[in-house]
Tab-separated table of C-alpha atoms in Angstrom:
chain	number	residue	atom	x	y	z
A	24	UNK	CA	22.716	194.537	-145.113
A	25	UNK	CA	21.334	198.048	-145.306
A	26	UNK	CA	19.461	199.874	-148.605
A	27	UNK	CA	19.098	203.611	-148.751
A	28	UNK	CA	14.817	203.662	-149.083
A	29	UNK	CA	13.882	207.045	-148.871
A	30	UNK	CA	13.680	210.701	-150.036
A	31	UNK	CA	10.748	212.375	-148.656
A	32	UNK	CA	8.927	215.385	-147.795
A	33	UNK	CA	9.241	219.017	-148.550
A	34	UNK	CA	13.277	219.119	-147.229
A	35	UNK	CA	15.711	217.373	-149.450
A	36	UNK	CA	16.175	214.338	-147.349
A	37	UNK	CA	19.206	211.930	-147.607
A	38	UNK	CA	18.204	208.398	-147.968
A	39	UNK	CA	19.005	208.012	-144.585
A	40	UNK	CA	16.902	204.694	-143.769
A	41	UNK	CA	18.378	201.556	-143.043
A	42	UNK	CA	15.935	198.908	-144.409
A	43	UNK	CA	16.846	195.021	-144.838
A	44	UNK	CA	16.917	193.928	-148.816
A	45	UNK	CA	14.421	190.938	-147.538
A	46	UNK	CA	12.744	192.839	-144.608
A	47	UNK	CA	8.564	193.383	-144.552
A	48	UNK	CA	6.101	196.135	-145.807
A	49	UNK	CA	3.412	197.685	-143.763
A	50	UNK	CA	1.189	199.955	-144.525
A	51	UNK	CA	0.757	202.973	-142.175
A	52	UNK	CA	-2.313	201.097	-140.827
A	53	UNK	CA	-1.195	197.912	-140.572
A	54	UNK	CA	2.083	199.374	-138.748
A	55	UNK	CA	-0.729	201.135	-135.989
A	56	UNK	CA	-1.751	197.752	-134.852
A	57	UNK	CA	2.125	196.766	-133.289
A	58	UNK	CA	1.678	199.570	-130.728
A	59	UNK	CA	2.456	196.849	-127.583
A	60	UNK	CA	-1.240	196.326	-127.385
A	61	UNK	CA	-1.994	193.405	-128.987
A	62	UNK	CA	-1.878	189.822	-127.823
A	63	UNK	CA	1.599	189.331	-128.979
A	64	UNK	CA	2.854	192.525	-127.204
A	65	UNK	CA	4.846	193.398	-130.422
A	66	UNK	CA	6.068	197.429	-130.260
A	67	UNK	CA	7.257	198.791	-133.248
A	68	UNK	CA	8.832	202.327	-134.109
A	69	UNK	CA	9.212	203.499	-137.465
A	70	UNK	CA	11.765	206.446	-138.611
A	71	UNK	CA	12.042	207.786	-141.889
A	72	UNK	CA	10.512	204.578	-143.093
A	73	UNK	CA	12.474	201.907	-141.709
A	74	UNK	CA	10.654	199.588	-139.183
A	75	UNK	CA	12.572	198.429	-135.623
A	76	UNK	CA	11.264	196.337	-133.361
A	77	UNK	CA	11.019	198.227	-129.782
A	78	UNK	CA	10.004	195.138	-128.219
A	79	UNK	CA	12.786	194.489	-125.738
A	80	UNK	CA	12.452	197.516	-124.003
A	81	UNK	CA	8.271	197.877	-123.413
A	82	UNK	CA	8.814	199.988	-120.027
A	83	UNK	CA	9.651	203.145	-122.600
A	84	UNK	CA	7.963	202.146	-125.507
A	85	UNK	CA	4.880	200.185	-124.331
A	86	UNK	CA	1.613	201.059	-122.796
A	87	UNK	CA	1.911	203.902	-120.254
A	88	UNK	CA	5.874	204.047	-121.497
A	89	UNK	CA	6.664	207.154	-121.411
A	90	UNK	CA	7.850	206.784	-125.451
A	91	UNK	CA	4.618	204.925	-126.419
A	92	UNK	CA	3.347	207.926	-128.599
A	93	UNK	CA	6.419	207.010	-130.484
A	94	UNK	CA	4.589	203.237	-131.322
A	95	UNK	CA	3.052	201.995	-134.120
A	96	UNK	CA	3.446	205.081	-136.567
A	97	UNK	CA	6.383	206.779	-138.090
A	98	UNK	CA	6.602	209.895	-136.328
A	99	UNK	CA	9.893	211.163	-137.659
A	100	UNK	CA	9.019	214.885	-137.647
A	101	UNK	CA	8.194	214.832	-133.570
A	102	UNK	CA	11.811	212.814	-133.517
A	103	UNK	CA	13.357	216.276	-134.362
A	104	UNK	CA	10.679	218.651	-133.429
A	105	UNK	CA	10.140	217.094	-130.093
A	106	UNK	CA	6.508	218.579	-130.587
A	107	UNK	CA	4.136	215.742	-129.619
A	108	UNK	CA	1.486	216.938	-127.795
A	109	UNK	CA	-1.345	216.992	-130.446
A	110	UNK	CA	-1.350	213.700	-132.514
A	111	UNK	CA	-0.919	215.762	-135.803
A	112	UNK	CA	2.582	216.409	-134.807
A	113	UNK	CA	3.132	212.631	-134.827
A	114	UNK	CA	3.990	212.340	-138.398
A	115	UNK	CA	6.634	211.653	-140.867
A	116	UNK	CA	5.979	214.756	-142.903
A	117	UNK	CA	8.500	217.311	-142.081
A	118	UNK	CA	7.287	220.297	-144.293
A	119	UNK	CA	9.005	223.390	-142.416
A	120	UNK	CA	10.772	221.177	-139.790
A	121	UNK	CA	13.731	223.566	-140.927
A	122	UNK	CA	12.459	226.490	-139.098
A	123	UNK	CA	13.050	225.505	-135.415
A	124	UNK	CA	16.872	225.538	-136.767
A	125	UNK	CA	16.675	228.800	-139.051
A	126	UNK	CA	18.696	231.422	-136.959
A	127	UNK	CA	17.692	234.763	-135.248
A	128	UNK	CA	19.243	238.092	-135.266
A	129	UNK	CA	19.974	240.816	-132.682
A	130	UNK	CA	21.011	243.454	-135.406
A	131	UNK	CA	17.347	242.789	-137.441
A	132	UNK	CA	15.119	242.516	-134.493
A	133	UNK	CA	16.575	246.330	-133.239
A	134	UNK	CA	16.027	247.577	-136.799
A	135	UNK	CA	12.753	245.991	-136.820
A	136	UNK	CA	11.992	248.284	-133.256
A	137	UNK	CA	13.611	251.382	-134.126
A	138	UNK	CA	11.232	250.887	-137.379
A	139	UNK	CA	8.217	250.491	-135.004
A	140	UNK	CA	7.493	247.520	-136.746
A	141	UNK	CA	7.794	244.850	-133.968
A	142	UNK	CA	8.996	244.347	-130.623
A	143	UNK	CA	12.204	242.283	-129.417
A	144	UNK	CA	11.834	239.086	-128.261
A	145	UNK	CA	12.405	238.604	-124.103
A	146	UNK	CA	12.485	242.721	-124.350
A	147	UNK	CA	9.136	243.224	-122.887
A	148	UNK	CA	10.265	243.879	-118.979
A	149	UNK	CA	13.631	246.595	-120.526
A	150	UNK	CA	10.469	249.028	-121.281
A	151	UNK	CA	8.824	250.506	-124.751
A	152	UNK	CA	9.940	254.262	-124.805
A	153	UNK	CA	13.324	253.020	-123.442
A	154	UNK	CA	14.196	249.950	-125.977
A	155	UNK	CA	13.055	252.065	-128.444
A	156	UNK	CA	15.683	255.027	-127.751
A	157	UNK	CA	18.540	252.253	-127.191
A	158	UNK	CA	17.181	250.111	-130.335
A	159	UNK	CA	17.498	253.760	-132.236
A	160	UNK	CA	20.856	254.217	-130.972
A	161	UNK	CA	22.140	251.148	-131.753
A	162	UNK	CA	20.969	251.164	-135.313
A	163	UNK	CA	22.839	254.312	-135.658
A	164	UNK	CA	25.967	253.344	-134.478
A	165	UNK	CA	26.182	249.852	-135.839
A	166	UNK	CA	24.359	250.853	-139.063
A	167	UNK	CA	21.437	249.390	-140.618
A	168	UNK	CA	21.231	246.094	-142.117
A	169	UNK	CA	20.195	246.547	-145.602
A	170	UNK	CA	17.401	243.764	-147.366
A	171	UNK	CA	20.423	242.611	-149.913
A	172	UNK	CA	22.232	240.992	-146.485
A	173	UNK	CA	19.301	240.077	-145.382
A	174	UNK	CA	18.484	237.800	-147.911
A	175	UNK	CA	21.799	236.783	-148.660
A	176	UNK	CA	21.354	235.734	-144.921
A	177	UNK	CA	18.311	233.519	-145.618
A	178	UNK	CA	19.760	231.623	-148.684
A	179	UNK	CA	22.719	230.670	-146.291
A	180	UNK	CA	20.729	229.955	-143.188
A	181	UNK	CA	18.077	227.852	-144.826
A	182	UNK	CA	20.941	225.591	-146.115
A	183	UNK	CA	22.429	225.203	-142.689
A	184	UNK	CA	19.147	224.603	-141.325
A	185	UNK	CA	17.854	221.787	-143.999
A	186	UNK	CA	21.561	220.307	-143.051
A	187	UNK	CA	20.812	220.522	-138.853
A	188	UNK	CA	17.474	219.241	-139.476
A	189	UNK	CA	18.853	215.859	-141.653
A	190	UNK	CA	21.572	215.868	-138.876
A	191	UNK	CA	18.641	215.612	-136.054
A	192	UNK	CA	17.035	213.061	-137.931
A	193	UNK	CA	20.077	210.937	-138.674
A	194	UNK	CA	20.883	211.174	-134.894
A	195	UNK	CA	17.957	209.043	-134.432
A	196	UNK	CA	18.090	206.492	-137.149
A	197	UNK	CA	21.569	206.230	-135.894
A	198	UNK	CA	20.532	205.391	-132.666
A	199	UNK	CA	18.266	202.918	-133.189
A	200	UNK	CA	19.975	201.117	-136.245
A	201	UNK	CA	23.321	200.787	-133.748
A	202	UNK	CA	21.463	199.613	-130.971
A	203	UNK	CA	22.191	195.353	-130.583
A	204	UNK	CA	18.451	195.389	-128.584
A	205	UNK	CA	16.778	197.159	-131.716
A	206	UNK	CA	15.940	194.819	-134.953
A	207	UNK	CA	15.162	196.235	-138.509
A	208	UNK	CA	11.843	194.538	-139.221
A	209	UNK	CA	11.442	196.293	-142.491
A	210	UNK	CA	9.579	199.466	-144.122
A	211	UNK	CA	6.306	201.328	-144.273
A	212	UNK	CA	4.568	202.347	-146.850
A	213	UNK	CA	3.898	205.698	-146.517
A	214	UNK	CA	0.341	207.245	-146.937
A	215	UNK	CA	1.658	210.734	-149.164
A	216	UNK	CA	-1.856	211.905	-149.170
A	217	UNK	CA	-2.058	212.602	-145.377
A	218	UNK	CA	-2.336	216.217	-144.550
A	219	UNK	CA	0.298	218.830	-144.013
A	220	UNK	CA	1.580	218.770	-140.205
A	221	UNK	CA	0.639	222.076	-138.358
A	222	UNK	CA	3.378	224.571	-137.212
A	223	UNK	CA	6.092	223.376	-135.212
A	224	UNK	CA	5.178	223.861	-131.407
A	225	UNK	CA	6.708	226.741	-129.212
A	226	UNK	CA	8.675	225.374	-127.443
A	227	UNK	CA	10.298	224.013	-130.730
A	228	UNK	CA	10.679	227.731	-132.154
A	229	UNK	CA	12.253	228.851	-128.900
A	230	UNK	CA	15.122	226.403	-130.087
A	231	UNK	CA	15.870	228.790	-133.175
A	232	UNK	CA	19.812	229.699	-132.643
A	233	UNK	CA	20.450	233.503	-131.769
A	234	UNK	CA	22.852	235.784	-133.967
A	235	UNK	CA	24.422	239.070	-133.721
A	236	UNK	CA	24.930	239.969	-136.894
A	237	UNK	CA	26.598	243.114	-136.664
A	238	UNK	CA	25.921	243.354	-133.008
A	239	UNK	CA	28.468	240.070	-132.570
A	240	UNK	CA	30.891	242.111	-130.507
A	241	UNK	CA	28.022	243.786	-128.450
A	242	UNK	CA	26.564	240.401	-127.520
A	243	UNK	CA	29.787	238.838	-126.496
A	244	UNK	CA	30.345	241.859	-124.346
A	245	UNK	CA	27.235	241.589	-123.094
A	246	UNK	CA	28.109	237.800	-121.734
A	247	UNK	CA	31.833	238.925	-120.620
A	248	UNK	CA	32.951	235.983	-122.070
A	249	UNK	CA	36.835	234.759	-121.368
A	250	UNK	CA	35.682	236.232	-117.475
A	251	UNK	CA	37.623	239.537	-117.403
A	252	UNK	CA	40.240	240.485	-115.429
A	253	UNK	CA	44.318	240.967	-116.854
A	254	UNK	CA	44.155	239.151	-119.571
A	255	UNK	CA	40.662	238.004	-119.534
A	256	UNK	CA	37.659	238.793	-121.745
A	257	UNK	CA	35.697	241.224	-122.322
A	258	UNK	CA	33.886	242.938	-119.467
A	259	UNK	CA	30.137	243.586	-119.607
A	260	UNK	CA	28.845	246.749	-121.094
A	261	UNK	CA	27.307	248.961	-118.704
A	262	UNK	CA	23.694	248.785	-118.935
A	263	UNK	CA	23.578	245.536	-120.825
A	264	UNK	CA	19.923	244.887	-120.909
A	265	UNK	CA	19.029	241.568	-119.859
A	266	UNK	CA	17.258	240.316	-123.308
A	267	UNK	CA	20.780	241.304	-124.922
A	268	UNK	CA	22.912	239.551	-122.876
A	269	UNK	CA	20.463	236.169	-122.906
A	270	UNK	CA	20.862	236.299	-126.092
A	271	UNK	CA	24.449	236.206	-126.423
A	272	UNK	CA	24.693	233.404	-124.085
A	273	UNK	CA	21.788	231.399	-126.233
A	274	UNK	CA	24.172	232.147	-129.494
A	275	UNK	CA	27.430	230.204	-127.397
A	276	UNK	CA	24.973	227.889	-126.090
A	277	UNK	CA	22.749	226.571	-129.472
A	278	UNK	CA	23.956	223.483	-130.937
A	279	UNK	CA	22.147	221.203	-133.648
A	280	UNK	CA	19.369	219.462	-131.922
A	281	UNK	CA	19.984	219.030	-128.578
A	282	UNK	CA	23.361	219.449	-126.644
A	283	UNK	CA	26.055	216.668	-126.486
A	284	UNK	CA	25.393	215.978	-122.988
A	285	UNK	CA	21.971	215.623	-124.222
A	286	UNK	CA	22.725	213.519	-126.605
A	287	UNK	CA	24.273	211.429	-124.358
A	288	UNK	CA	22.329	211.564	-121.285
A	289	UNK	CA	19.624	209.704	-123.950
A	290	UNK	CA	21.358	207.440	-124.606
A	291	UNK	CA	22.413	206.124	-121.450
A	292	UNK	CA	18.697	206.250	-120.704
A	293	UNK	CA	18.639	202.775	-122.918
A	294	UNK	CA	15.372	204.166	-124.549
């Protein structure tokens, strides 16, 4: 039988755990001790406060596995972040988790150059005096996007992204609550005074999904997508800068979380 337990941290989280009505408590400290090391070898994983029991599979998840930073802690935020190279990133707070999923746009980042208020990201190698003339000139022929869409973009997009970040973390409690090798031992108490996580990691921010805005059409020509020809696509605009045409294909490309083959290359792994 599974009970809803939790609602926690800064996001609106579902009460996505899956904790047994008669299962056990442990504290955050008492949960550190079943990292594999001890004399009964016991491994256990916690994700948005439910408990399983890795046990059966200690090559991943036991000493010198490479999952074992996963052991003896709930580390739900580096579940979704997959930031986990500084402990602090192992943690079940997931205050501004939503950002790695909060989209960028083409049309904003031009502005932002032909304002001479920041450069383009992946732009560096097109040239200054030369982005800045085509940043200009698209600006003027697209138009400029004014601060009312702008923010009527970030209400929508930080919805989407609290919903792709529950999604990322409900792929994972999924995967170990339908996995036969996996028990539900129980829940952890969870320490609410521990410190805010640091910022997600780069590698996590180079996840954010890429938009056009109003440049749409100009990305999707920039990635000739249907392949041309009679019939075909759209062609590639001449002098499609690199940066541009990267960034169309990351917009086809971006998915929540990882991508399905991703998904299911991981699980195949039998973590």
């Amino acid at each position: 039988m599974y009970l809803p337990i939790l609602v926690f941290g800064v996001l609106p989280w579902l009460a996505l755990g899956a904790v047994t009505s008669n299962g056990v408590q442990l504290t955050e400290a008492e949960l550190a001790h079943f990292d594999g090391t001890g004399d009964d070898g016991k491994i256990y994983l916690s994700i948005n406060g439910t408990i399983f029991d890795v046990s059966a599979s200690p090559a991943f998840y036991g000493p010198g596995g490479h999952y074992h930073h996963f052991t003896g802690k709930d580390a739900s935020r580096a579940w979704v972040s997959e930031c986990w190279d500084t402990e602090d990133q192992l943690t079940w707070r997931m205050d501004g988790i939503e950002a790695m999923f909060m989209p960028k746009y083409l049309d904003e980042q031009m502005q932002q150059n032909a304002d001479g208020e920041s450069d383009i990201e992946g732009a560096d190698a097109f040239g200054g005096a030369d982005l800045l003339k085509m940043a200009k000139q698209v600006v003027s022929k697209y138009g400029r996007v004014s601060k009312k869409a702008i923010d009527a973009r970030r209400v929508t997009d930080r919805k989407e992204a609290e919903q792709s970040a529950q999604a990322a973390l409900a792929h994972w409690i999924k995967f170990f609550s339908d996995n036969s090798k996996y028990n539900v031992i129980g829940n952890v108490i969870l320490d609410d005074s521990k410190p805010e996580p640091p910022g997600l990691c780069e590698a996590a921010l180079k996840k954010r999904p890429v938009r056009g805005g109003k440049l749409d059409a100009l990305m999707q020509a920039g990635m000739g997508m249907g392949g041309g020809g009679a019939g075909g696509g759209k062609k590639p605009a001449a002098g499609m800068p690199d940066f541009v045409k990267n960034a169309g294909q990351k917009a086809a490309n971006v998915v929540v979380g990882k991508k399905d083959s991703e998904q299911e290359d991981v699980s195949k792994d039998e973590l």
